[in-house]
mmCIF file of C-alpha atoms and ligand atoms in Angstrom:
data_model
loop_
_atom_site.group_PDB
_atom_site.id
_atom_site.type_symbol
_atom_site.label_atom_id
_atom_site.label_comp_id
_atom_site.label_asym_id
_atom_site.label_seq_id
_atom_site.Cartn_x
_atom_site.Cartn_y
_atom_site.Cartn_z
ATOM 1 C CA MET L 1 -50.370 -18.835 69.876
ATOM 2 C CA ASN L 2 -52.826 -17.169 67.581
ATOM 3 C CA SER L 3 -56.163 -15.647 68.516
ATOM 4 C CA SER L 4 -58.325 -18.320 66.867
ATOM 5 C CA LYS L 5 -56.526 -21.042 68.720
ATOM 6 C CA ASN L 6 -57.096 -19.057 72.005
ATOM 7 C CA LEU L 7 -60.828 -18.775 71.162
ATOM 8 C CA ILE L 8 -61.102 -22.570 70.569
ATOM 9 C CA GLN L 9 -59.339 -23.278 73.766
ATOM 10 C CA ARG L 10 -61.448 -20.824 75.663
ATOM 11 C CA ARG L 11 -64.716 -22.391 74.221
ATOM 12 C CA SER L 12 -63.495 -25.887 75.108
ATOM 13 C CA PHE L 13 -62.710 -24.741 78.593
ATOM 14 C CA LEU L 14 -66.166 -23.209 79.106
ATOM 15 C CA LYS L 15 -67.795 -26.437 77.671
ATOM 16 C CA LEU L 16 -65.856 -28.570 80.062
ATOM 17 C CA GLY L 17 -66.537 -26.221 82.909
ATOM 18 C CA ALA L 18 -70.194 -26.774 82.531
ATOM 19 C CA VAL L 19 -69.970 -30.454 83.544
ATOM 20 C CA GLY L 20 -68.568 -29.458 86.971
ATOM 21 C CA SER L 21 -65.219 -30.224 88.479
ATOM 22 C CA CYS L 22 -65.723 -33.890 88.900
ATOM 23 C CA GLY L 23 -66.818 -34.192 85.317
ATOM 24 C CA LEU L 24 -63.875 -32.251 84.186
ATOM 25 C CA LEU L 25 -61.467 -34.560 85.956
ATOM 26 C CA ALA L 26 -63.384 -37.629 84.680
ATOM 27 C CA SER L 27 -63.310 -36.356 81.065
ATOM 28 C CA ALA L 28 -59.531 -35.534 81.249
ATOM 29 C CA GLY L 29 -58.912 -38.891 82.570
ATOM 30 C CA ASN L 30 -61.038 -40.633 79.889
ATOM 31 C CA LEU L 31 -59.237 -38.556 77.198
ATOM 32 C CA LEU L 32 -55.877 -39.475 78.550
ATOM 33 C CA TRP L 33 -56.858 -43.240 78.598
ATOM 34 C CA GLN L 34 -58.145 -43.029 74.964
ATOM 35 C CA VAL L 35 -54.937 -41.426 73.831
ATOM 36 C CA GLN L 36 -52.964 -44.197 75.572
ATOM 37 C CA GLN L 37 -55.100 -46.917 74.048
ATOM 38 C CA VAL L 38 -54.400 -45.394 70.510
ATOM 39 C CA GLN L 39 -50.792 -45.340 71.337
ATOM 40 C CA ALA L 40 -50.817 -48.867 72.631
ATOM 41 C CA ALA L 41 -52.696 -49.958 69.450
ATOM 42 C CA LYS L 42 -49.888 -48.546 67.226
ATOM 43 C CA LEU L 43 -47.295 -50.229 69.363
ATOM 44 C CA SER L 44 -49.099 -53.607 69.159
ATOM 45 C CA SER L 45 -47.724 -54.095 65.581
ATOM 46 C CA ALA L 46 -44.177 -54.215 67.060
ATOM 47 C CA PRO L 47 -42.800 -57.605 67.545
ATOM 48 C CA SER L 48 -43.385 -58.751 71.162
ATOM 49 C CA LEU L 49 -41.604 -61.510 73.113
ATOM 50 C CA SER L 50 -43.046 -63.956 75.574
ATOM 51 C CA PRO L 51 -42.003 -63.366 79.240
ATOM 52 C CA ASP L 52 -39.635 -66.371 79.025
ATOM 53 C CA ALA L 53 -37.989 -65.204 75.681
ATOM 54 C CA ALA L 54 -37.576 -61.693 77.235
ATOM 55 C CA LEU L 55 -35.764 -63.140 80.297
ATOM 56 C CA GLN L 56 -33.536 -65.230 78.092
ATOM 57 C CA LYS L 57 -32.720 -62.124 75.982
ATOM 58 C CA LEU L 58 -31.957 -60.104 79.125
ATOM 59 C CA MET L 59 -29.741 -62.856 80.658
ATOM 60 C CA GLU L 60 -27.891 -63.613 77.508
ATOM 61 C CA GLY L 61 -26.920 -60.066 77.338
ATOM 62 C CA ASN L 62 -25.590 -60.172 80.926
ATOM 63 C CA GLN L 63 -23.623 -63.197 79.927
ATOM 64 C CA ARG L 64 -22.032 -61.274 76.991
ATOM 65 C CA PHE L 65 -21.223 -58.382 79.510
ATOM 66 C CA VAL L 66 -19.689 -60.800 82.088
ATOM 67 C CA GLU L 67 -17.517 -62.453 79.265
ATOM 68 C CA HIS L 68 -16.444 -58.948 77.984
ATOM 69 C CA LYS L 69 -18.041 -59.825 74.685
ATOM 70 C CA PRO L 70 -20.758 -57.131 74.322
ATOM 71 C CA LYS L 71 -22.512 -56.676 71.061
ATOM 72 C CA HIS L 72 -23.951 -53.226 71.915
ATOM 73 C CA PRO L 73 -27.143 -53.918 70.055
ATOM 74 C CA ASP L 74 -29.736 -51.265 69.216
ATOM 75 C CA GLN L 75 -27.345 -48.347 69.548
ATOM 76 C CA SER L 76 -27.163 -47.241 65.906
ATOM 77 C CA GLN L 77 -28.558 -44.241 64.364
ATOM 78 C CA THR L 78 -30.979 -46.474 62.450
ATOM 79 C CA ARG L 79 -32.258 -47.868 65.877
ATOM 80 C CA LEU L 80 -32.513 -44.187 67.144
ATOM 81 C CA LYS L 81 -34.794 -43.301 64.206
ATOM 82 C CA GLU L 82 -36.679 -46.592 64.459
ATOM 83 C CA VAL L 83 -37.846 -45.882 68.032
ATOM 84 C CA ALA L 84 -38.107 -42.068 67.805
ATOM 85 C CA GLN L 85 -41.863 -42.102 67.508
ATOM 86 C CA THR L 86 -42.858 -45.312 69.294
ATOM 87 C CA GLN L 87 -41.329 -47.548 71.975
ATOM 88 C CA HIS L 88 -41.781 -51.184 72.695
ATOM 89 C CA PRO L 89 -39.305 -52.117 75.366
ATOM 90 C CA PHE L 90 -39.119 -55.942 76.047
ATOM 91 C CA ALA L 91 -38.328 -55.555 79.811
ATOM 92 C CA THR L 92 -39.089 -53.240 82.658
ATOM 93 C CA ILE L 93 -36.403 -53.093 85.475
ATOM 94 C CA LEU L 94 -36.777 -51.614 88.855
ATOM 95 C CA SER L 95 -33.212 -51.118 89.933
ATOM 96 C CA CYS L 96 -30.980 -49.157 92.270
ATOM 97 C CA ALA L 97 -29.854 -45.662 91.317
ATOM 98 C CA ASP L 98 -26.338 -46.734 92.137
ATOM 99 C CA SER L 99 -23.914 -45.603 89.349
ATOM 100 C CA ARG L 100 -22.413 -49.026 89.028
ATOM 101 C CA VAL L 101 -25.613 -50.729 88.085
ATOM 102 C CA PRO L 102 -26.702 -49.224 84.621
ATOM 103 C CA ALA L 103 -29.151 -51.683 83.154
ATOM 104 C CA GLU L 104 -28.472 -51.097 79.424
ATOM 105 C CA ILE L 105 -24.772 -51.651 80.025
ATOM 106 C CA ILE L 106 -24.928 -54.700 82.365
ATOM 107 C CA PHE L 107 -27.556 -56.409 80.195
ATOM 108 C CA ASP L 108 -25.878 -55.311 76.961
ATOM 109 C CA GLN L 109 -29.015 -53.752 75.450
ATOM 110 C CA GLY L 110 -29.692 -50.504 73.684
ATOM 111 C CA ILE L 111 -32.135 -47.802 72.920
ATOM 112 C CA GLY L 112 -35.746 -48.618 73.351
ATOM 113 C CA ASP L 113 -35.020 -52.000 74.923
ATOM 114 C CA ILE L 114 -35.488 -51.363 78.651
ATOM 115 C CA PHE L 115 -37.957 -49.320 80.503
ATOM 116 C CA ASP L 116 -35.793 -48.250 83.460
ATOM 117 C CA VAL L 117 -37.218 -47.291 86.880
ATOM 118 C CA ARG L 118 -34.161 -46.445 89.156
ATOM 119 C CA ILE L 119 -34.394 -45.301 92.699
ATOM 120 C CA ALA L 120 -32.004 -45.897 95.652
ATOM 121 C CA GLY L 121 -32.705 -49.356 97.161
ATOM 122 C CA ASN L 122 -34.849 -50.414 94.231
ATOM 123 C CA ILE L 123 -38.011 -49.676 96.267
ATOM 124 C CA ALA L 124 -41.594 -49.836 94.971
ATOM 125 C CA THR L 125 -42.815 -46.517 95.832
ATOM 126 C CA ARG L 126 -46.300 -45.256 94.606
ATOM 127 C CA GLU L 127 -44.481 -43.329 91.769
ATOM 128 C CA ALA L 128 -42.387 -46.333 90.942
ATOM 129 C CA ILE L 129 -45.325 -48.792 90.765
ATOM 130 C CA GLY L 130 -47.184 -46.165 88.614
ATOM 131 C CA SER L 131 -44.254 -46.028 86.132
ATOM 132 C CA ILE L 132 -44.069 -49.886 86.110
ATOM 133 C CA GLU L 133 -47.873 -50.074 85.478
ATOM 134 C CA TYR L 134 -47.350 -47.789 82.554
ATOM 135 C CA ALA L 135 -44.620 -49.925 80.982
ATOM 136 C CA VAL L 136 -46.544 -53.219 81.618
ATOM 137 C CA ALA L 137 -50.130 -52.167 80.864
ATOM 138 C CA ILE L 138 -49.550 -49.508 78.234
ATOM 139 C CA LEU L 139 -46.273 -50.469 76.532
ATOM 140 C CA ASP L 140 -46.920 -54.062 77.090
ATOM 141 C CA THR L 141 -43.515 -55.225 78.387
ATOM 142 C CA PRO L 142 -43.724 -58.913 79.161
ATOM 143 C CA LEU L 143 -40.911 -59.021 81.753
ATOM 144 C CA LEU L 144 -40.546 -57.135 85.044
ATOM 145 C CA MET L 145 -37.318 -57.491 86.981
ATOM 146 C CA VAL L 146 -36.540 -56.082 90.420
ATOM 147 C CA LEU L 147 -32.787 -55.848 90.620
ATOM 148 C CA GLY L 148 -30.826 -55.557 93.883
ATOM 149 C CA HIS L 149 -27.138 -55.450 94.109
ATOM 150 C CA GLU L 150 -24.191 -56.356 96.259
ATOM 151 C CA ARG L 151 -23.183 -53.844 98.881
ATOM 152 C CA CYS L 152 -26.122 -51.591 98.285
ATOM 153 C CA GLY L 153 -25.732 -48.360 100.320
ATOM 154 C CA ALA L 154 -29.499 -48.011 100.762
ATOM 155 C CA VAL L 155 -29.807 -51.432 102.167
ATOM 156 C CA THR L 156 -26.754 -51.065 104.301
ATOM 157 C CA ALA L 157 -28.184 -47.854 105.773
ATOM 158 C CA ALA L 158 -31.516 -49.706 106.618
ATOM 159 C CA VAL L 159 -29.560 -52.509 108.229
ATOM 160 C CA ARG L 160 -27.389 -50.271 110.305
ATOM 161 C CA LYS L 161 -30.402 -48.062 111.112
ATOM 162 C CA GLU L 162 -28.221 -45.091 110.186
ATOM 163 C CA SER L 163 -29.793 -41.484 110.416
ATOM 164 C CA LEU L 164 -29.039 -39.645 107.289
ATOM 165 C CA LEU L 165 -29.177 -35.930 106.452
ATOM 166 C CA GLY L 166 -32.168 -34.267 104.824
ATOM 167 C CA GLU L 167 -34.274 -36.570 102.768
ATOM 168 C CA ILE L 168 -31.366 -39.020 101.994
ATOM 169 C CA GLY L 169 -32.676 -41.589 104.258
ATOM 170 C CA SER L 170 -36.254 -41.466 102.957
ATOM 171 C CA PHE L 171 -35.747 -44.905 101.358
ATOM 172 C CA VAL L 172 -34.655 -46.633 104.665
ATOM 173 C CA LYS L 173 -38.267 -46.972 105.993
ATOM 174 C CA ALA L 174 -39.301 -48.795 102.769
ATOM 175 C CA ILE L 175 -36.549 -51.305 103.231
ATOM 176 C CA GLN L 176 -37.074 -51.996 107.009
ATOM 177 C CA PRO L 177 -39.522 -54.796 106.533
ATOM 178 C CA ALA L 178 -37.052 -56.729 104.376
ATOM 179 C CA VAL L 179 -34.375 -56.133 107.079
ATOM 180 C CA ALA L 180 -36.842 -57.480 109.750
ATOM 181 C CA LYS L 181 -37.632 -60.459 107.581
ATOM 182 C CA SER L 182 -33.934 -61.419 106.989
ATOM 183 C CA LYS L 183 -32.762 -60.694 110.519
ATOM 184 C CA GLU L 184 -32.509 -64.318 111.642
ATOM 185 C CA TRP L 185 -30.932 -65.621 108.381
ATOM 186 C CA PRO L 186 -27.494 -66.941 108.749
ATOM 187 C CA GLY L 187 -24.560 -65.123 106.930
ATOM 188 C CA ASP L 188 -23.958 -61.526 106.053
ATOM 189 C CA ALA L 189 -26.794 -59.109 107.218
ATOM 190 C CA VAL L 190 -26.558 -56.695 104.353
ATOM 191 C CA GLU L 191 -26.353 -59.458 101.675
ATOM 192 C CA ASN L 192 -29.376 -61.139 103.215
ATOM 193 C CA ALA L 193 -31.203 -57.846 103.302
ATOM 194 C CA VAL L 194 -30.451 -57.224 99.619
ATOM 195 C CA ILE L 195 -32.113 -60.574 98.716
ATOM 196 C CA ALA L 196 -35.035 -60.039 101.149
ATOM 197 C CA ASN L 197 -35.585 -56.574 99.825
ATOM 198 C CA VAL L 198 -35.933 -57.879 96.194
ATOM 199 C CA GLN L 199 -38.404 -60.353 97.419
ATOM 200 C CA TYR L 200 -40.326 -57.806 99.457
ATOM 201 C CA GLN L 201 -40.622 -55.218 96.727
ATOM 202 C CA ILE L 202 -41.809 -57.849 94.430
ATOM 203 C CA GLU L 203 -44.631 -58.798 96.884
ATOM 204 C CA LYS L 204 -45.510 -55.094 96.944
ATOM 205 C CA LEU L 205 -45.740 -54.970 93.164
ATOM 206 C CA LYS L 206 -48.018 -58.087 93.124
ATOM 207 C CA ARG L 207 -50.589 -56.099 94.926
ATOM 208 C CA SER L 208 -51.033 -53.858 91.919
ATOM 209 C CA PRO L 209 -54.358 -54.874 90.340
ATOM 210 C CA LEU L 210 -53.043 -54.059 86.903
ATOM 211 C CA LEU L 211 -49.935 -56.151 87.352
ATOM 212 C CA ALA L 212 -51.866 -58.937 88.995
ATOM 213 C CA GLU L 213 -54.127 -59.171 85.995
ATOM 214 C CA ARG L 214 -51.185 -59.438 83.613
ATOM 215 C CA LEU L 215 -49.551 -62.035 85.784
ATOM 216 C CA ARG L 216 -52.837 -64.037 85.859
ATOM 217 C CA THR L 217 -53.186 -64.059 82.046
ATOM 218 C CA GLY L 218 -49.646 -64.966 81.619
ATOM 219 C CA LYS L 219 -48.754 -61.768 79.697
ATOM 220 C CA LEU L 220 -46.233 -60.817 82.488
ATOM 221 C CA LYS L 221 -43.606 -62.602 84.558
ATOM 222 C CA ILE L 222 -41.792 -60.985 87.393
ATOM 223 C CA TRP L 223 -38.229 -61.982 88.342
ATOM 224 C CA GLY L 224 -35.902 -60.953 91.133
ATOM 225 C CA GLY L 225 -32.230 -60.397 90.420
ATOM 226 C CA ARG L 226 -29.081 -59.702 92.250
ATOM 227 C CA TYR L 227 -26.160 -57.963 90.646
ATOM 228 C CA ASP L 228 -22.521 -58.762 91.693
ATOM 229 C CA LEU L 229 -20.457 -55.592 91.719
ATOM 230 C CA ASP L 230 -17.182 -57.645 91.406
ATOM 231 C CA THR L 231 -18.046 -59.931 88.432
ATOM 232 C CA GLY L 232 -20.902 -58.061 86.668
ATOM 233 C CA LYS L 233 -23.009 -61.123 86.876
ATOM 234 C CA VAL L 234 -26.761 -61.043 87.489
ATOM 235 C CA SER L 235 -28.239 -64.010 89.468
ATOM 236 C CA LEU L 236 -31.884 -64.765 89.537
ATOM 237 C CA VAL L 237 -33.552 -64.479 92.963
ATOM 238 C CA THR L 238 -36.361 -66.873 93.776
HETATM 239 ZN ZN1 LIG T 1 -28.041 -49.638 95.854
#
């Protein structure tokens, strides 16, 4: 860093300091927002899908995966360069961190197609909601899917009320309401809780004012999904 740059930064800092700490935070927030708006405006020139077309694209990719006929789209060097400066993913997926549920593979998509938010138990934590809001409100993704899966270890731990070492079980608390909701359902307790957990996390996400506004104006649709570990098939959860 040269001395003139240091000087400019120091002057800027002093100027910002004069407005007080609250003003400084507000200015930084406004600046970040403006940068994001410019970025979003650049991205708006990219082709965008309707929420229904995005769902169709995603499910067609899963069908190819299930039939062992993947096309591996958007994985070329050309695609790499195409999205190096901007991104315009057509779907946001909140899914489990489980190594057997990689979104790009099971939906047969490529680079720049899916905004992945992965965490054990596909739970909508504050940070996950923030990431999703970024993808939806700034990157303009028209589809949000919450994807649970068969024999999920996180859900199983919540059903069995297992005590786990360290912070490993931190997700259990976030799944407990779904376990309670599905307790009386007939059938397998873990399988039921996987479905109830997808529904519960969607309800949490709908409380986000940013997402609610997009839902209201038809720019976003939220779908639940359940991934079958044995067949590779994703079924929609209503
Ligand atoms: Zn899982």
